[in-house]
PDB file of C-alpha atoms and ligand atoms in Angstrom:
ATOM      1  CA  UNK A   1       3.511  16.358  -5.860  1.00  0.00           C
ATOM      2  CA  UNK A   2       1.043  14.129  -4.003  1.00  0.00           C
ATOM      3  CA  UNK A   3       2.405  11.012  -2.295  1.00  0.00           C
ATOM      4  CA  UNK A   4       0.918   7.682  -1.223  1.00  0.00           C
ATOM      5  CA  UNK A   5       1.996   4.727   0.873  1.00  0.00           C
ATOM      6  CA  UNK A   6       1.669   1.257  -0.697  1.00  0.00           C
ATOM      7  CA  UNK A   7       2.443  -1.942   1.187  1.00  0.00           C
ATOM      8  CA  UNK A   8       2.636  -5.476  -0.162  1.00  0.00           C
ATOM      9  CA  UNK A   9       1.216  -7.598   2.659  1.00  0.00           C
ATOM     10  CA  UNK A  10       2.898 -10.827   3.891  1.00  0.00           C
ATOM     11  CA  UNK A  11       0.910 -13.068   1.535  1.00  0.00           C
ATOM     12  CA  UNK A  12       1.801 -10.855  -1.431  1.00  0.00           C
ATOM     13  CA  UNK A  13       5.496 -11.012  -0.517  1.00  0.00           C
ATOM     14  CA  UNK A  14       5.417 -14.798  -0.002  1.00  0.00           C
ATOM     15  CA  UNK A  15       3.536 -15.303  -3.279  1.00  0.00           C
ATOM     16  CA  UNK A  16       6.261 -13.428  -5.141  1.00  0.00           C
ATOM     17  CA  UNK A  17       4.033 -10.541  -6.225  1.00  0.00           C
ATOM     18  CA  UNK A  18       6.277  -7.628  -5.173  1.00  0.00           C
ATOM     19  CA  UNK A  19       7.761  -7.190  -8.636  1.00  0.00           C
ATOM     20  CA  UNK A  20       4.381  -7.402 -10.378  1.00  0.00           C
ATOM     21  CA  UNK A  21       2.887  -4.770  -8.055  1.00  0.00           C
ATOM     22  CA  UNK A  22       5.907  -2.459  -8.299  1.00  0.00           C
ATOM     23  CA  UNK A  23       5.807  -2.831 -12.090  1.00  0.00           C
ATOM     24  CA  UNK A  24       2.183  -1.735 -12.294  1.00  0.00           C
ATOM     25  CA  UNK A  25       2.789   1.440 -10.304  1.00  0.00           C
ATOM     26  CA  UNK A  26       5.963   2.235 -12.233  1.00  0.00           C
ATOM     27  CA  UNK A  27       4.433   1.662 -15.655  1.00  0.00           C
ATOM     28  CA  UNK A  28       1.468   3.875 -14.769  1.00  0.00           C
ATOM     29  CA  UNK A  29       4.020   6.653 -14.330  1.00  0.00           C
ATOM     30  CA  UNK A  30       4.119   7.008 -10.568  1.00  0.00           C
ATOM     31  CA  UNK A  31       7.564   7.784  -9.212  1.00  0.00           C
ATOM     32  CA  UNK A  32       9.119   5.423  -6.662  1.00  0.00           C
ATOM     33  CA  UNK A  33      10.451   7.463  -3.719  1.00  0.00           C
ATOM     34  CA  UNK A  34      11.099   4.748  -1.126  1.00  0.00           C
ATOM     35  CA  UNK A  35      11.090   0.941  -0.820  1.00  0.00           C
ATOM     36  CA  UNK A  36      11.752  -1.307   2.186  1.00  0.00           C
ATOM     37  CA  UNK A  37      11.168  -4.936   3.214  1.00  0.00           C
ATOM     38  CA  UNK A  38      10.527  -5.089   6.934  1.00  0.00           C
ATOM     39  CA  UNK A  39       9.214  -7.419   9.626  1.00  0.00           C
ATOM     40  CA  UNK A  40       6.620  -5.144  11.210  1.00  0.00           C
ATOM     41  CA  UNK A  41       6.047  -5.049  14.977  1.00  0.00           C
ATOM     42  CA  UNK A  42       2.608  -5.395  16.535  1.00  0.00           C
ATOM     43  CA  UNK A  43       2.883  -1.816  17.804  1.00  0.00           C
ATOM     44  CA  UNK A  44       3.618  -0.458  14.333  1.00  0.00           C
ATOM     45  CA  UNK A  45       0.668  -2.361  12.829  1.00  0.00           C
ATOM     46  CA  UNK A  46      -1.717  -1.253  15.575  1.00  0.00           C
ATOM     47  CA  UNK A  47      -0.740   2.331  14.839  1.00  0.00           C
ATOM     48  CA  UNK A  48      -1.045   1.833  11.093  1.00  0.00           C
ATOM     49  CA  UNK A  49      -4.575   0.427  11.490  1.00  0.00           C
ATOM     50  CA  UNK A  50      -5.545   2.689  14.443  1.00  0.00           C
ATOM     51  CA  UNK A  51      -8.920   3.569  12.871  1.00  0.00           C
ATOM     52  CA  UNK A  52      -9.947  -0.113  12.865  1.00  0.00           C
ATOM     53  CA  UNK A  53      -9.096  -0.894  16.521  1.00  0.00           C
ATOM     54  CA  UNK A  54     -12.734  -1.423  17.516  1.00  0.00           C
ATOM     55  CA  UNK A  55     -13.543  -3.787  14.624  1.00  0.00           C
ATOM     56  CA  UNK A  56     -14.124  -7.471  15.401  1.00  0.00           C
ATOM     57  CA  UNK A  57     -11.569  -8.499  12.745  1.00  0.00           C
ATOM     58  CA  UNK A  58      -8.799  -6.276  14.164  1.00  0.00           C
ATOM     59  CA  UNK A  59      -6.879  -9.004  16.100  1.00  0.00           C
ATOM     60  CA  UNK A  60      -6.953 -11.340  13.080  1.00  0.00           C
ATOM     61  CA  UNK A  61      -5.857  -8.482  10.821  1.00  0.00           C
ATOM     62  CA  UNK A  62      -2.811  -7.740  12.991  1.00  0.00           C
ATOM     63  CA  UNK A  63      -1.933 -11.473  13.198  1.00  0.00           C
ATOM     64  CA  UNK A  64      -2.109 -11.778   9.410  1.00  0.00           C
ATOM     65  CA  UNK A  65       0.028  -8.683   8.934  1.00  0.00           C
ATOM     66  CA  UNK A  66       2.642 -10.171  11.290  1.00  0.00           C
ATOM     67  CA  UNK A  67       2.777 -13.512   9.464  1.00  0.00           C
ATOM     68  CA  UNK A  68       5.841 -12.450   7.462  1.00  0.00           C
ATOM     69  CA  UNK A  69       7.721  -9.468   6.107  1.00  0.00           C
ATOM     70  CA  UNK A  70       5.952  -6.699   4.220  1.00  0.00           C
ATOM     71  CA  UNK A  71       7.299  -4.418   1.491  1.00  0.00           C
ATOM     72  CA  UNK A  72       6.490  -0.750   1.940  1.00  0.00           C
ATOM     73  CA  UNK A  73       6.754   1.746  -0.892  1.00  0.00           C
ATOM     74  CA  UNK A  74       6.156   5.446  -1.375  1.00  0.00           C
ATOM     75  CA  UNK A  75       5.027   6.726  -4.771  1.00  0.00           C
ATOM     76  CA  UNK A  76       4.458  10.268  -5.942  1.00  0.00           C
ATOM     77  CA  UNK A  77       2.343  11.554  -8.805  1.00  0.00           C
ATOM     78  CA  UNK A  78      -0.675  13.594  -9.792  1.00  0.00           C
ATOM     79  CA  UNK A  79      -3.603  12.418  -7.637  1.00  0.00           C
ATOM     80  CA  UNK A  80      -1.627   9.270  -6.804  1.00  0.00           C
ATOM     81  CA  UNK A  81      -3.766   8.494  -3.732  1.00  0.00           C
ATOM     82  CA  UNK A  82      -6.987   8.148  -5.711  1.00  0.00           C
ATOM     83  CA  UNK A  83      -5.228   6.561  -8.687  1.00  0.00           C
ATOM     84  CA  UNK A  84      -3.434   4.070  -6.448  1.00  0.00           C
ATOM     85  CA  UNK A  85      -6.684   3.018  -4.786  1.00  0.00           C
ATOM     86  CA  UNK A  86      -8.234   2.458  -8.225  1.00  0.00           C
ATOM     87  CA  UNK A  87      -5.315   0.249  -9.220  1.00  0.00           C
ATOM     88  CA  UNK A  88      -5.623  -1.738  -5.977  1.00  0.00           C
ATOM     89  CA  UNK A  89      -9.395  -2.340  -6.257  1.00  0.00           C
ATOM     90  CA  UNK A  90     -12.046  -2.771  -3.562  1.00  0.00           C
ATOM     91  CA  UNK A  91     -11.322  -3.832   0.032  1.00  0.00           C
ATOM     92  CA  UNK A  92     -13.107  -7.125  -0.635  1.00  0.00           C
ATOM     93  CA  UNK A  93     -11.429  -8.782  -3.634  1.00  0.00           C
ATOM     94  CA  UNK A  94     -14.765 -10.358  -4.555  1.00  0.00           C
ATOM     95  CA  UNK A  95     -15.928  -6.843  -5.487  1.00  0.00           C
ATOM     96  CA  UNK A  96     -12.677  -5.927  -7.277  1.00  0.00           C
ATOM     97  CA  UNK A  97     -12.773  -5.767 -11.056  1.00  0.00           C
ATOM     98  CA  UNK A  98     -10.360  -7.792 -13.184  1.00  0.00           C
ATOM     99  CA  UNK A  99      -7.526  -5.455 -14.103  1.00  0.00           C
ATOM    100  CA  UNK A 100      -7.160  -4.217 -10.537  1.00  0.00           C
ATOM    101  CA  UNK A 101      -4.458  -5.770  -8.353  1.00  0.00           C
ATOM    102  CA  UNK A 102      -6.907  -7.388  -5.934  1.00  0.00           C
ATOM    103  CA  UNK A 103      -9.193  -8.344  -8.825  1.00  0.00           C
ATOM    104  CA  UNK A 104      -6.331 -10.104 -10.569  1.00  0.00           C
ATOM    105  CA  UNK A 105      -4.482 -11.759  -7.683  1.00  0.00           C
ATOM    106  CA  UNK A 106      -6.702 -12.570  -4.704  1.00  0.00           C
ATOM    107  CA  UNK A 107     -10.091 -13.759  -3.503  1.00  0.00           C
ATOM    108  CA  UNK A 108     -10.578 -13.143   0.248  1.00  0.00           C
ATOM    109  CA  UNK A 109     -10.795  -9.881   2.237  1.00  0.00           C
ATOM    110  CA  UNK A 110      -8.541 -11.355   4.924  1.00  0.00           C
ATOM    111  CA  UNK A 111      -5.828 -12.121   2.358  1.00  0.00           C
ATOM    112  CA  UNK A 112      -6.046  -9.165   0.018  1.00  0.00           C
ATOM    113  CA  UNK A 113      -2.247  -8.859  -0.570  1.00  0.00           C
ATOM    114  CA  UNK A 114      -1.866  -5.064  -0.705  1.00  0.00           C
ATOM    115  CA  UNK A 115      -2.492  -1.834   1.183  1.00  0.00           C
ATOM    116  CA  UNK A 116      -2.734   1.647  -0.319  1.00  0.00           C
ATOM    117  CA  UNK A 117      -3.500   4.887   1.546  1.00  0.00           C
ATOM    118  CA  UNK A 118      -7.113   6.053   1.261  1.00  0.00           C
ATOM    119  CA  UNK A 119      -6.607   9.844   1.563  1.00  0.00           C
ATOM    120  CA  UNK A 120      -3.861  12.455   1.295  1.00  0.00           C
ATOM    121  CA  UNK A 121      -3.712  13.037   5.074  1.00  0.00           C
ATOM    122  CA  UNK A 122      -3.601   9.318   5.926  1.00  0.00           C
ATOM    123  CA  UNK A 123      -0.912   8.858   3.255  1.00  0.00           C
ATOM    124  CA  UNK A 124       1.317  11.439   4.933  1.00  0.00           C
ATOM    125  CA  UNK A 125       0.647   9.904   8.354  1.00  0.00           C
ATOM    126  CA  UNK A 126       1.526   6.416   7.059  1.00  0.00           C
ATOM    127  CA  UNK A 127       4.688   7.606   5.263  1.00  0.00           C
ATOM    128  CA  UNK A 128       5.891   9.239   8.508  1.00  0.00           C
ATOM    129  CA  UNK A 129       5.064   6.043  10.438  1.00  0.00           C
ATOM    130  CA  UNK A 130       6.808   3.577   8.093  1.00  0.00           C
ATOM    131  CA  UNK A 131       9.692   5.802   6.981  1.00  0.00           C
ATOM    132  CA  UNK A 132      10.568   7.712  10.167  1.00  0.00           C
ATOM    133  CA  UNK A 133      13.930   8.802   8.736  1.00  0.00           C
ATOM    134  CA  UNK A 134      12.141  10.703   5.973  1.00  0.00           C
ATOM    135  CA  UNK A 135      11.715  10.248   2.240  1.00  0.00           C
ATOM    136  CA  UNK A 136      13.676  12.351  -0.222  1.00  0.00           C
ATOM    137  CA  UNK A 137      12.269  13.669  -3.458  1.00  0.00           C
ATOM    138  CA  UNK A 138      14.322  13.576  -6.668  1.00  0.00           C
ATOM    139  CA  UNK A 139      13.774  14.889 -10.142  1.00  0.00           C
ATOM    140  CA  UNK A 140      13.479  12.553 -13.108  1.00  0.00           C
ATOM    141  CA  UNK A 141      13.412  13.256 -16.849  1.00  0.00           C
ATOM    142  CA  UNK A 142      10.336  10.984 -17.005  1.00  0.00           C
ATOM    143  CA  UNK A 143       8.245  13.793 -15.518  1.00  0.00           C
ATOM    144  CA  UNK A 144       8.518  15.739 -18.767  1.00  0.00           C
ATOM    145  CA  UNK A 145       7.170  12.772 -20.707  1.00  0.00           C
ATOM    146  CA  UNK A 146       4.266  12.093 -18.348  1.00  0.00           C
ATOM    147  CA  UNK A 147       2.868  15.512 -17.534  1.00  0.00           C
ATOM    148  CA  UNK A 148       1.564  18.232 -19.869  1.00  0.00           C
TER     149      UNK A 148
HETATM  150  P1  DAT B 201      -8.500  -1.154   2.627  1.00  0.00           P
HETATM  151  O1  DAT B 201      -7.361  -2.100   2.866  1.00  0.00           O
HETATM  152  O2  DAT B 201      -9.182  -1.410   1.311  1.00  0.00           O
HETATM  153  O3  DAT B 201      -8.103   0.295   2.809  1.00  0.00           O
HETATM  154  P2  DAT B 201      -9.776  -0.941   5.233  1.00  0.00           P
HETATM  155  O4  DAT B 201      -8.796   0.144   5.519  1.00  0.00           O
HETATM  156  O5  DAT B 201     -11.214  -0.665   5.477  1.00  0.00           O
HETATM  157  O6  DAT B 201      -9.631  -1.463   3.719  1.00  0.00           O
HETATM  158  O7  DAT B 201      -9.398  -2.238   6.067  1.00  0.00           O
HETATM  159  C1  DAT B 201      -8.044  -2.597   6.228  1.00  0.00           C
HETATM  160  C2  DAT B 201      -7.919  -4.097   6.085  1.00  0.00           C
HETATM  161  O8  DAT B 201      -8.690  -4.747   7.089  1.00  0.00           O
HETATM  162  C3  DAT B 201      -8.457  -4.643   4.768  1.00  0.00           C
HETATM  163  O9  DAT B 201      -7.505  -4.551   3.718  1.00  0.00           O
HETATM  164  C4  DAT B 201      -8.750  -6.059   5.126  1.00  0.00           C
HETATM  165  C5  DAT B 201      -9.238  -5.954   6.567  1.00  0.00           C
HETATM  166  N1  DAT B 201     -10.700  -5.855   6.589  1.00  0.00           N
HETATM  167  C6  DAT B 201     -11.468  -4.776   6.287  1.00  0.00           C
HETATM  168  N2  DAT B 201     -12.753  -5.046   6.393  1.00  0.00           N
HETATM  169  C7  DAT B 201     -12.830  -6.339   6.783  1.00  0.00           C
HETATM  170  C8  DAT B 201     -13.899  -7.222   7.073  1.00  0.00           C
HETATM  171  N3  DAT B 201     -15.170  -6.837   6.974  1.00  0.00           N
HETATM  172  N4  DAT B 201     -13.582  -8.505   7.424  1.00  0.00           N
HETATM  173  C9  DAT B 201     -12.322  -8.901   7.518  1.00  0.00           C
HETATM  174  N5  DAT B 201     -11.255  -8.124   7.275  1.00  0.00           N
HETATM  175  C10 DAT B 201     -11.513  -6.858   6.904  1.00  0.00           C
HETATM  176 MG1   MG B 202      -7.525   1.349   4.477  1.00  0.00          MG
END
């Protein structure tokens, strides 16, 4: 089953939105495989956002991401990468529709409260980066109720 990496950013954690975000992914039917609150290092964040290193906003992005703990999660499900991105909304919350997480809870691109992997290969890279000890799969009776 496909997997994705979701991270509640420091502002999302401080605003008490972890439960709301976790709830949305759970109620959609995605299966929670891992969950951790951590204080990320600069090195870890620079690796996570390696594709954005040359962007002018990169230093501010890393500073923001280091402003407090983050909560990382791994979810599995059918096409969970694409579905997760839809639930999160657009990068700029101003373009995010109501009903999406960014569309419901934030306003500015520099404080957009949540990360979700944008492709299957980046999801696997991010899961390996944030959960270096590995993530175990488990079977759940819910699967039979969610999938035909
Ligand atoms: P996303 O988080 O939607 O995958 P991204 O990977 O392109 O977007 O960028 C990562 C983060 O960097 C994004 O959540 C917020 C910040 N960012 C992106 N574009 C930005 C911009 N034009 N100005 C300021 N911050 C930006
Ligand atoms: Mg991205």
